[in-house]
Amino acid sequence: MKVHETSLTGLLIIEPKIYGDSRGFFTETYQQQRYGEAGIDDIFVQDNLSRSVKNTLRGLHFQINAPQAKLVHVLDGEVFDVAVDLRPESPTFGKWEALYLSGSNMRQFFIPKGFAHGFCVISDTALFSYKCSAFYAPDDEGGVLWSDPAIGIQWPIEAPILSEKDRAYPLLKDLTTDKLPQVSP
């Protein structure tokens, strides 16, 4: 497994080892000891799977009082995956990093607590899988508008399919500190 640091502290790109032959392939999508050695020591308590159609954009989501670290990857299809640093004391607050995840490249994105997360689907459909370090709590949900000009994400689609909730999230400048992920140092 190869682990690549990004310009945002704690945000990692992971390339699992793929063992392939004429029958197909095998890979470990998570192994606690190996990921711990790579600096990912969060304990994951929930696995989620979403299926989305082309041009669906989900995000930018986070939890406020029970922030989640996430380990995300695509089982089938392709997405443009984005993480935005929302840690108020971080020198990269409001900055974003993105990469393409697909069933073909098998890359993973480790998103630490304190980040907003979102993705858009590039292929006809995508199966998106992610592990979370905290249980989903609907009453604790927060978000930032996907198209916030101050963040400036360069999404590769022009007319995203959005939920009403994602369409109505506030701009980052309108979020008070108590509405951002509460991450202890």
Tab-separated table of N, CA, C and O in Angstrom, residues 77-178:
chain	number	residue	atom	x	y	z
A	77	GLY	N	-17.579	2.612	-11.147
A	77	GLY	CA	-17.820	3.937	-11.677
A	77	GLY	C	-16.692	4.883	-11.316
A	77	GLY	O	-15.597	4.454	-10.937
A	78	GLU	N	-16.965	6.194	-11.424
A	78	GLU	CA	-15.940	7.196	-11.139
A	78	GLU	C	-16.572	8.443	-10.548
A	78	GLU	O	-17.639	8.886	-10.979
A	79	VAL	N	-15.892	9.013	-9.554
A	79	VAL	CA	-16.329	10.259	-8.938
A	79	VAL	C	-15.161	11.224	-8.819
A	79	VAL	O	-13.991	10.827	-8.831
A	80	PHE	N	-15.499	12.489	-8.685
A	80	PHE	CA	-14.566	13.547	-8.325
A	80	PHE	C	-14.833	13.801	-6.850
A	80	PHE	O	-15.921	14.245	-6.478
A	81	ASP	N	-13.875	13.463	-5.999
A	81	ASP	CA	-14.071	13.502	-4.556
A	81	ASP	C	-13.341	14.693	-3.947
A	81	ASP	O	-12.190	14.967	-4.318
A	82	VAL	N	-13.994	15.400	-3.024
A	82	VAL	CA	-13.487	16.657	-2.486
A	82	VAL	C	-13.533	16.657	-0.961
A	82	VAL	O	-14.514	16.218	-0.360
A	83	ALA	N	-12.480	17.191	-0.351
A	83	ALA	CA	-12.441	17.432	1.093
A	83	ALA	C	-12.039	18.890	1.323
A	83	ALA	O	-11.124	19.397	0.666
A	84	VAL	N	-12.755	19.560	2.245
A	84	VAL	CA	-12.494	20.968	2.570
A	84	VAL	C	-12.128	21.059	4.048
A	84	VAL	O	-12.872	20.584	4.909
A	85	ASP	N	-11.001	21.681	4.331
A	85	ASP	CA	-10.534	21.836	5.712
A	85	ASP	C	-11.401	22.869	6.431
A	85	ASP	O	-11.431	24.044	6.058
A	86	LEU	N	-12.111	22.419	7.489
A	86	LEU	CA	-12.956	23.321	8.279
A	86	LEU	C	-12.466	23.434	9.720
A	86	LEU	O	-13.222	23.838	10.602
A	87	ARG	N	-11.213	23.087	9.958
A	87	ARG	CA	-10.644	23.220	11.303
A	87	ARG	C	-10.226	24.678	11.497
A	87	ARG	O	-9.288	25.150	10.849
A	88	PRO	N	-10.942	25.418	12.376
A	88	PRO	CA	-10.710	26.856	12.494
A	88	PRO	C	-9.263	27.260	12.786
A	88	PRO	O	-8.816	28.307	12.318
A	89	GLU	N	-8.528	26.449	13.510
A	89	GLU	CA	-7.142	26.801	13.857
A	89	GLU	C	-6.144	26.362	12.793
A	89	GLU	O	-4.953	26.639	12.907
A	90	SER	N	-6.598	25.701	11.753
A	90	SER	CA	-5.709	25.182	10.713
A	90	SER	C	-5.233	26.299	9.793
A	90	SER	O	-6.029	27.154	9.381
A	91	PRO	N	-3.961	26.286	9.429
A	91	PRO	CA	-3.473	27.283	8.464
A	91	PRO	C	-4.077	27.091	7.069
A	91	PRO	O	-3.999	27.992	6.241
A	92	THR	N	-4.710	25.928	6.832
A	92	THR	CA	-5.337	25.679	5.529
A	92	THR	C	-6.867	25.705	5.623
A	92	THR	O	-7.555	25.144	4.773
A	93	PHE	N	-7.397	26.389	6.650
A	93	PHE	CA	-8.856	26.518	6.811
A	93	PHE	C	-9.472	27.056	5.524
A	93	PHE	O	-9.006	28.041	4.946
A	94	GLY	N	-10.533	26.382	5.051
A	94	GLY	CA	-11.239	26.809	3.851
A	94	GLY	C	-10.615	26.331	2.552
A	94	GLY	O	-11.177	26.551	1.477
A	95	LYS	N	-9.469	25.670	2.632
A	95	LYS	CA	-8.811	25.137	1.428
A	95	LYS	C	-9.350	23.741	1.123
A	95	LYS	O	-9.831	23.043	2.008
A	96	TRP	N	-9.246	23.337	-0.118
A	96	TRP	CA	-9.778	22.046	-0.545
A	96	TRP	C	-8.742	21.261	-1.332
A	96	TRP	O	-7.794	21.809	-1.869
A	97	GLU	N	-8.992	19.976	-1.366
A	97	GLU	CA	-8.178	19.030	-2.136
A	97	GLU	C	-9.160	18.062	-2.782
A	97	GLU	O	-10.196	17.738	-2.201
A	98	ALA	N	-8.841	17.610	-3.986
A	98	ALA	CA	-9.741	16.690	-4.690
A	98	ALA	C	-8.940	15.679	-5.490
A	98	ALA	O	-7.781	15.915	-5.824
A	99	LEU	N	-9.587	14.564	-5.790
A	99	LEU	CA	-9.005	13.571	-6.675
A	99	LEU	C	-10.113	12.732	-7.280
A	99	LEU	O	-11.240	12.719	-6.778
A	100	TYR	N	-9.779	12.067	-8.355
A	100	TYR	CA	-10.720	11.148	-8.991
A	100	TYR	C	-10.550	9.780	-8.357
A	100	TYR	O	-9.428	9.277	-8.246
A	101	LEU	N	-11.662	9.214	-7.919
A	101	LEU	CA	-11.688	7.857	-7.381
A	101	LEU	C	-12.528	7.021	-8.332
A	101	LEU	O	-13.586	7.478	-8.790
A	102	SER	N	-12.075	5.808	-8.587
A	102	SER	CA	-12.849	4.950	-9.490
A	102	SER	C	-12.665	3.487	-9.129
A	102	SER	O	-11.721	3.112	-8.423
A	103	GLY	N	-13.561	2.675	-9.657
A	103	GLY	CA	-13.437	1.238	-9.513
A	103	GLY	C	-12.206	0.721	-10.238
A	103	GLY	O	-11.688	-0.343	-9.911
A	104	SER	N	-11.706	1.489	-11.180
A	104	SER	CA	-10.505	1.092	-11.921
A	104	SER	C	-9.216	1.468	-11.194
A	104	SER	O	-8.294	0.663	-11.101
A	105	ASN	N	-9.127	2.691	-10.665
A	105	ASN	CA	-7.866	3.086	-10.023
A	105	ASN	C	-7.763	2.615	-8.574
A	105	ASN	O	-6.675	2.617	-8.011
A	106	MET	N	-8.885	2.238	-7.963
A	106	MET	CA	-8.928	1.649	-6.618
A	106	MET	C	-8.327	2.546	-5.524
A	106	MET	O	-8.066	2.086	-4.422
A	107	ARG	N	-8.109	3.828	-5.819
A	107	ARG	CA	-7.549	4.720	-4.798
A	107	ARG	C	-8.569	4.980	-3.699
A	107	ARG	O	-9.783	4.850	-3.906
A	108	GLN	N	-8.055	5.374	-2.546
A	108	GLN	CA	-8.883	5.746	-1.410
A	108	GLN	C	-8.472	7.138	-0.950
A	108	GLN	O	-7.338	7.571	-1.175
A	109	PHE	N	-9.396	7.799	-0.268
A	109	PHE	CA	-9.142	9.113	0.311
A	109	PHE	C	-9.429	8.969	1.793
A	109	PHE	O	-10.529	8.554	2.169
A	110	PHE	N	-8.445	9.287	2.641
A	110	PHE	CA	-8.695	9.335	4.081
A	110	PHE	C	-8.937	10.792	4.435
A	110	PHE	O	-8.080	11.656	4.219
A	111	ILE	N	-10.128	11.055	4.981
A	111	ILE	CA	-10.545	12.404	5.328
A	111	ILE	C	-10.657	12.485	6.844
A	111	ILE	O	-11.525	11.854	7.445
A	112	PRO	N	-9.750	13.223	7.498
A	112	PRO	CA	-9.784	13.288	8.959
A	112	PRO	C	-10.960	14.106	9.489
A	112	PRO	O	-11.630	14.825	8.739
A	113	LYS	N	-11.190	14.000	10.777
A	113	LYS	CA	-12.216	14.812	11.437
A	113	LYS	C	-11.897	16.287	11.184
A	113	LYS	O	-10.735	16.682	11.142
A	114	GLY	N	-12.954	17.075	11.020
A	114	GLY	CA	-12.763	18.506	10.822
A	114	GLY	C	-12.847	18.944	9.369
A	114	GLY	O	-12.625	20.106	9.070
A	115	PHE	N	-13.166	18.013	8.483
A	115	PHE	CA	-13.288	18.336	7.064
A	115	PHE	C	-14.737	18.178	6.611
A	115	PHE	O	-15.456	17.316	7.108
A	116	ALA	N	-15.136	18.997	5.634
A	116	ALA	CA	-16.376	18.752	4.902
A	116	ALA	C	-16.020	17.843	3.736
A	116	ALA	O	-14.892	17.868	3.233
A	117	HIS	N	-16.979	17.036	3.306
A	117	HIS	CA	-16.728	16.073	2.237
A	117	HIS	C	-17.860	16.100	1.223
A	117	HIS	O	-19.024	16.274	1.583
A	118	GLY	N	-17.503	15.913	-0.025
A	118	GLY	CA	-18.499	15.808	-1.079
A	118	GLY	C	-17.908	15.151	-2.309
A	118	GLY	O	-16.694	14.996	-2.424
A	119	PHE	N	-18.791	14.758	-3.223
A	119	PHE	CA	-18.320	14.177	-4.479
A	119	PHE	C	-19.367	14.378	-5.556
A	119	PHE	O	-20.548	14.589	-5.266
A	120	CYS	N	-18.918	14.314	-6.812
A	120	CYS	CA	-19.847	14.309	-7.939
A	120	CYS	C	-19.512	13.120	-8.824
A	120	CYS	O	-18.358	12.691	-8.909
A	121	VAL	N	-20.541	12.590	-9.470
A	121	VAL	CA	-20.403	11.379	-10.268
A	121	VAL	C	-20.096	11.746	-11.710
A	121	VAL	O	-20.828	12.514	-12.337
A	122	ILE	N	-19.021	11.160	-12.227
A	122	ILE	CA	-18.557	11.412	-13.587
A	122	ILE	C	-19.063	10.330	-14.544
A	122	ILE	O	-19.370	10.608	-15.698
A	123	SER	N	-19.151	9.097	-14.077
A	123	SER	CA	-19.581	7.966	-14.897
A	123	SER	C	-21.116	7.884	-14.924
A	123	SER	O	-21.796	8.660	-14.251
A	124	ASP	N	-21.649	6.931	-15.676
A	124	ASP	CA	-23.112	6.784	-15.754
A	124	ASP	C	-23.721	6.531	-14.379
A	124	ASP	O	-24.779	7.063	-14.057
A	125	THR	N	-23.082	5.693	-13.571
A	125	THR	CA	-23.463	5.461	-12.178
A	125	THR	C	-22.183	5.244	-11.380
A	125	THR	O	-21.126	5.003	-11.955
A	126	ALA	N	-22.295	5.336	-10.069
A	126	ALA	CA	-21.142	5.061	-9.202
A	126	ALA	C	-21.624	4.440	-7.902
A	126	ALA	O	-22.639	4.860	-7.336
A	127	LEU	N	-20.885	3.425	-7.459
A	127	LEU	CA	-21.079	2.837	-6.128
A	127	LEU	C	-19.957	3.378	-5.257
A	127	LEU	O	-18.779	3.109	-5.513
A	128	PHE	N	-20.334	4.146	-4.245
A	128	PHE	CA	-19.391	4.867	-3.395
A	128	PHE	C	-19.454	4.274	-1.993
A	128	PHE	O	-20.531	4.217	-1.388
A	129	SER	N	-18.324	3.827	-1.478
A	129	SER	CA	-18.271	3.174	-0.174
A	129	SER	C	-17.422	4.000	0.782
A	129	SER	O	-16.371	4.522	0.392
A	130	TYR	N	-17.892	4.105	2.032
A	130	TYR	CA	-17.075	4.840	2.999
A	130	TYR	C	-17.284	4.339	4.419
A	130	TYR	O	-18.364	3.967	4.820
A	131	LYS	N	-16.164	4.323	5.129
A	131	LYS	CA	-16.129	3.981	6.539
A	131	LYS	C	-16.159	5.288	7.330
A	131	LYS	O	-15.536	6.258	6.924
A	132	CYS	N	-16.845	5.292	8.471
A	132	CYS	CA	-16.952	6.489	9.314
A	132	CYS	C	-16.517	6.169	10.739
A	132	CYS	O	-16.809	5.087	11.246
A	133	SER	N	-15.873	7.118	11.374
A	133	SER	CA	-15.382	6.922	12.742
A	133	SER	C	-16.401	7.318	13.808
A	133	SER	O	-16.132	7.162	14.996
A	134	ALA	N	-17.546	7.844	13.400
A	134	ALA	CA	-18.631	8.176	14.331
A	134	ALA	C	-19.938	7.814	13.657
A	134	ALA	O	-20.041	7.851	12.422
A	135	PHE	N	-20.931	7.460	14.459
A	135	PHE	CA	-22.226	7.106	13.910
A	135	PHE	C	-22.886	8.323	13.281
A	135	PHE	O	-22.710	9.450	13.756
A	136	TYR	N	-23.631	8.108	12.219
A	136	TYR	CA	-24.380	9.179	11.592
A	136	TYR	C	-25.439	9.691	12.565
A	136	TYR	O	-26.176	8.920	13.164
A	137	ALA	N	-25.483	11.002	12.733
A	137	ALA	CA	-26.438	11.638	13.630
A	137	ALA	C	-27.148	12.747	12.855
A	137	ALA	O	-26.591	13.840	12.688
A	138	PRO	N	-28.357	12.496	12.358
A	138	PRO	CA	-29.054	13.487	11.525
A	138	PRO	C	-29.194	14.862	12.190
A	138	PRO	O	-29.113	15.884	11.505
A	139	ASP	N	-29.374	14.890	13.505
A	139	ASP	CA	-29.537	16.170	14.201
A	139	ASP	C	-28.220	16.930	14.359
A	139	ASP	O	-28.221	18.079	14.802
A	140	ASP	N	-27.109	16.287	14.022
A	140	ASP	CA	-25.785	16.880	14.183
A	140	ASP	C	-25.176	17.271	12.838
A	140	ASP	O	-24.039	17.703	12.769
A	141	GLU	N	-25.956	17.143	11.797
A	141	GLU	CA	-25.445	17.353	10.449
A	141	GLU	C	-25.206	18.818	10.157
A	141	GLU	O	-25.982	19.682	10.541
A	142	GLY	N	-24.114	19.079	9.444
A	142	GLY	CA	-23.815	20.415	8.963
A	142	GLY	C	-23.392	20.343	7.511
A	142	GLY	O	-23.181	19.259	6.966
A	143	GLY	N	-23.254	21.501	6.904
A	143	GLY	CA	-22.826	21.521	5.516
A	143	GLY	C	-22.445	22.910	5.068
A	143	GLY	O	-22.750	23.906	5.729
A	144	VAL	N	-21.739	22.935	3.957
A	144	VAL	CA	-21.327	24.172	3.303
A	144	VAL	C	-21.799	24.084	1.859
A	144	VAL	O	-21.746	23.009	1.244
A	145	LEU	N	-22.239	25.197	1.310
A	145	LEU	CA	-22.722	25.215	-0.067
A	145	LEU	C	-21.634	24.730	-1.023
A	145	LEU	O	-20.505	25.236	-1.009
A	146	TRP	N	-21.987	23.764	-1.847
A	146	TRP	CA	-21.046	23.127	-2.775
A	146	TRP	C	-20.372	24.129	-3.712
A	146	TRP	O	-19.236	23.941	-4.131
A	147	SER	N	-21.057	25.221	-4.019
A	147	SER	CA	-20.556	26.198	-4.992
A	147	SER	C	-20.052	27.483	-4.338
A	147	SER	O	-19.947	28.510	-5.016
A	148	ASP	N	-19.716	27.434	-3.060
A	148	ASP	CA	-19.242	28.616	-2.343
A	148	ASP	C	-18.053	29.222	-3.099
A	148	ASP	O	-17.008	28.582	-3.239
A	149	PRO	N	-18.195	30.452	-3.597
A	149	PRO	CA	-17.103	31.045	-4.379
A	149	PRO	C	-15.834	31.291	-3.562
A	149	PRO	O	-14.736	31.292	-4.117
A	150	ALA	N	-15.958	31.471	-2.261
A	150	ALA	CA	-14.779	31.691	-1.425
A	150	ALA	C	-13.936	30.417	-1.316
A	150	ALA	O	-12.719	30.492	-1.158
A	151	ILE	N	-14.573	29.260	-1.391
A	151	ILE	CA	-13.832	27.991	-1.392
A	151	ILE	C	-13.297	27.727	-2.796
A	151	ILE	O	-12.153	27.347	-2.976
A	152	GLY	N	-14.136	27.924	-3.804
A	152	GLY	CA	-13.687	27.873	-5.193
A	152	GLY	C	-13.398	26.495	-5.759
A	152	GLY	O	-12.490	26.342	-6.577
A	153	ILE	N	-14.175	25.507	-5.362
A	153	ILE	CA	-13.968	24.162	-5.907
A	153	ILE	C	-14.270	24.179	-7.402
A	153	ILE	O	-15.287	24.710	-7.835
A	154	GLN	N	-13.394	23.585	-8.170
A	154	GLN	CA	-13.556	23.519	-9.623
A	154	GLN	C	-14.174	22.170	-9.981
A	154	GLN	O	-13.494	21.236	-10.396
A	155	TRP	N	-15.475	22.072	-9.792
A	155	TRP	CA	-16.195	20.832	-10.072
A	155	TRP	C	-16.146	20.551	-11.575
A	155	TRP	O	-16.299	21.479	-12.370
A	156	PRO	N	-16.008	19.288	-11.970
A	156	PRO	CA	-15.909	18.963	-13.399
A	156	PRO	C	-17.254	18.776	-14.100
A	156	PRO	O	-17.295	18.258	-15.212
A	157	ILE	N	-18.341	19.177	-13.453
A	157	ILE	CA	-19.662	19.105	-14.081
A	157	ILE	C	-20.305	20.489	-14.010
A	157	ILE	O	-19.977	21.283	-13.128
A	158	GLU	N	-21.224	20.750	-14.933
A	158	GLU	CA	-21.830	22.079	-15.002
A	158	GLU	C	-23.228	22.167	-14.424
A	158	GLU	O	-23.618	23.201	-13.912
A	159	ALA	N	-24.006	21.103	-14.516
A	159	ALA	CA	-25.395	21.136	-14.044
A	159	ALA	C	-25.620	19.971	-13.078
A	159	ALA	O	-26.207	18.951	-13.441
A	160	PRO	N	-25.141	20.110	-11.832
A	160	PRO	CA	-25.256	18.993	-10.897
A	160	PRO	C	-26.688	18.695	-10.472
A	160	PRO	O	-27.530	19.594	-10.413
A	161	ILE	N	-26.925	17.436	-10.187
A	161	ILE	CA	-28.187	17.002	-9.591
A	161	ILE	C	-27.978	17.055	-8.085
A	161	ILE	O	-27.104	16.361	-7.543
A	162	LEU	N	-28.758	17.897	-7.403
A	162	LEU	CA	-28.567	18.158	-5.970
A	162	LEU	C	-29.822	17.834	-5.178
A	162	LEU	O	-30.938	17.999	-5.679
A	163	SER	N	-29.632	17.466	-3.916
A	163	SER	CA	-30.775	17.373	-3.004
A	163	SER	C	-31.145	18.793	-2.581
A	163	SER	O	-30.329	19.723	-2.682
A	164	GLU	N	-32.353	18.961	-2.089
A	164	GLU	CA	-32.769	20.283	-1.584
A	164	GLU	C	-31.866	20.718	-0.437
A	164	GLU	O	-31.504	21.895	-0.330
A	165	LYS	N	-31.499	19.770	0.417
A	165	LYS	CA	-30.636	20.083	1.556
A	165	LYS	C	-29.282	20.611	1.077
A	165	LYS	O	-28.797	21.627	1.574
A	166	ASP	N	-28.669	19.929	0.106
A	166	ASP	CA	-27.357	20.359	-0.388
A	166	ASP	C	-27.448	21.707	-1.099
A	166	ASP	O	-26.522	22.509	-1.049
A	167	ARG	N	-28.559	21.970	-1.740
A	167	ARG	CA	-28.768	23.230	-2.445
A	167	ARG	C	-28.899	24.410	-1.465
A	167	ARG	O	-28.592	25.547	-1.799
A	168	ALA	N	-29.332	24.123	-0.221
A	168	ALA	CA	-29.642	25.184	0.749
A	168	ALA	C	-28.550	25.429	1.799
A	168	ALA	O	-28.714	26.302	2.647
A	169	TYR	N	-27.456	24.676	1.754
A	169	TYR	CA	-26.416	24.900	2.765
A	169	TYR	C	-25.861	26.322	2.681
A	169	TYR	O	-25.829	26.927	1.602
A	170	PRO	N	-25.378	26.863	3.810
A	170	PRO	CA	-24.853	28.232	3.827
A	170	PRO	C	-23.448	28.322	3.236
A	170	PRO	O	-22.765	27.306	3.037
A	171	LEU	N	-23.031	29.541	2.994
A	171	LEU	CA	-21.648	29.814	2.626
A	171	LEU	C	-20.774	29.649	3.865
A	171	LEU	O	-21.241	29.838	4.996
A	172	LEU	N	-19.507	29.354	3.662
A	172	LEU	CA	-18.583	29.178	4.782
A	172	LEU	C	-18.512	30.439	5.647
A	172	LEU	O	-18.506	30.351	6.877
A	173	LYS	N	-18.521	31.608	5.041
A	173	LYS	CA	-18.425	32.863	5.803
A	173	LYS	C	-19.608	33.067	6.746
A	173	LYS	O	-19.537	33.837	7.696
A	174	ASP	N	-20.723	32.371	6.487
A	174	ASP	CA	-21.918	32.514	7.316
A	174	ASP	C	-21.999	31.492	8.440
A	174	ASP	O	-22.964	31.508	9.220
A	175	LEU	N	-21.008	30.616	8.549
A	175	LEU	CA	-20.987	29.611	9.621
A	175	LEU	C	-20.185	30.144	10.802
A	175	LEU	O	-19.008	30.487	10.655
A	176	THR	N	-20.812	30.202	11.963
A	176	THR	CA	-20.084	30.580	13.172
A	176	THR	C	-19.275	29.368	13.643
A	176	THR	O	-19.554	28.225	13.240
A	177	THR	N	-18.299	29.600	14.468
A	177	THR	CA	-17.406	28.531	14.929
A	177	THR	C	-18.172	27.371	15.547
A	177	THR	O	-17.792	26.217	15.368
A	178	ASP	N	-19.266	27.650	16.245
A	178	ASP	CA	-20.037	26.572	16.871
A	178	ASP	C	-20.823	25.740	15.859
A	178	ASP	O	-21.388	24.704	16.204
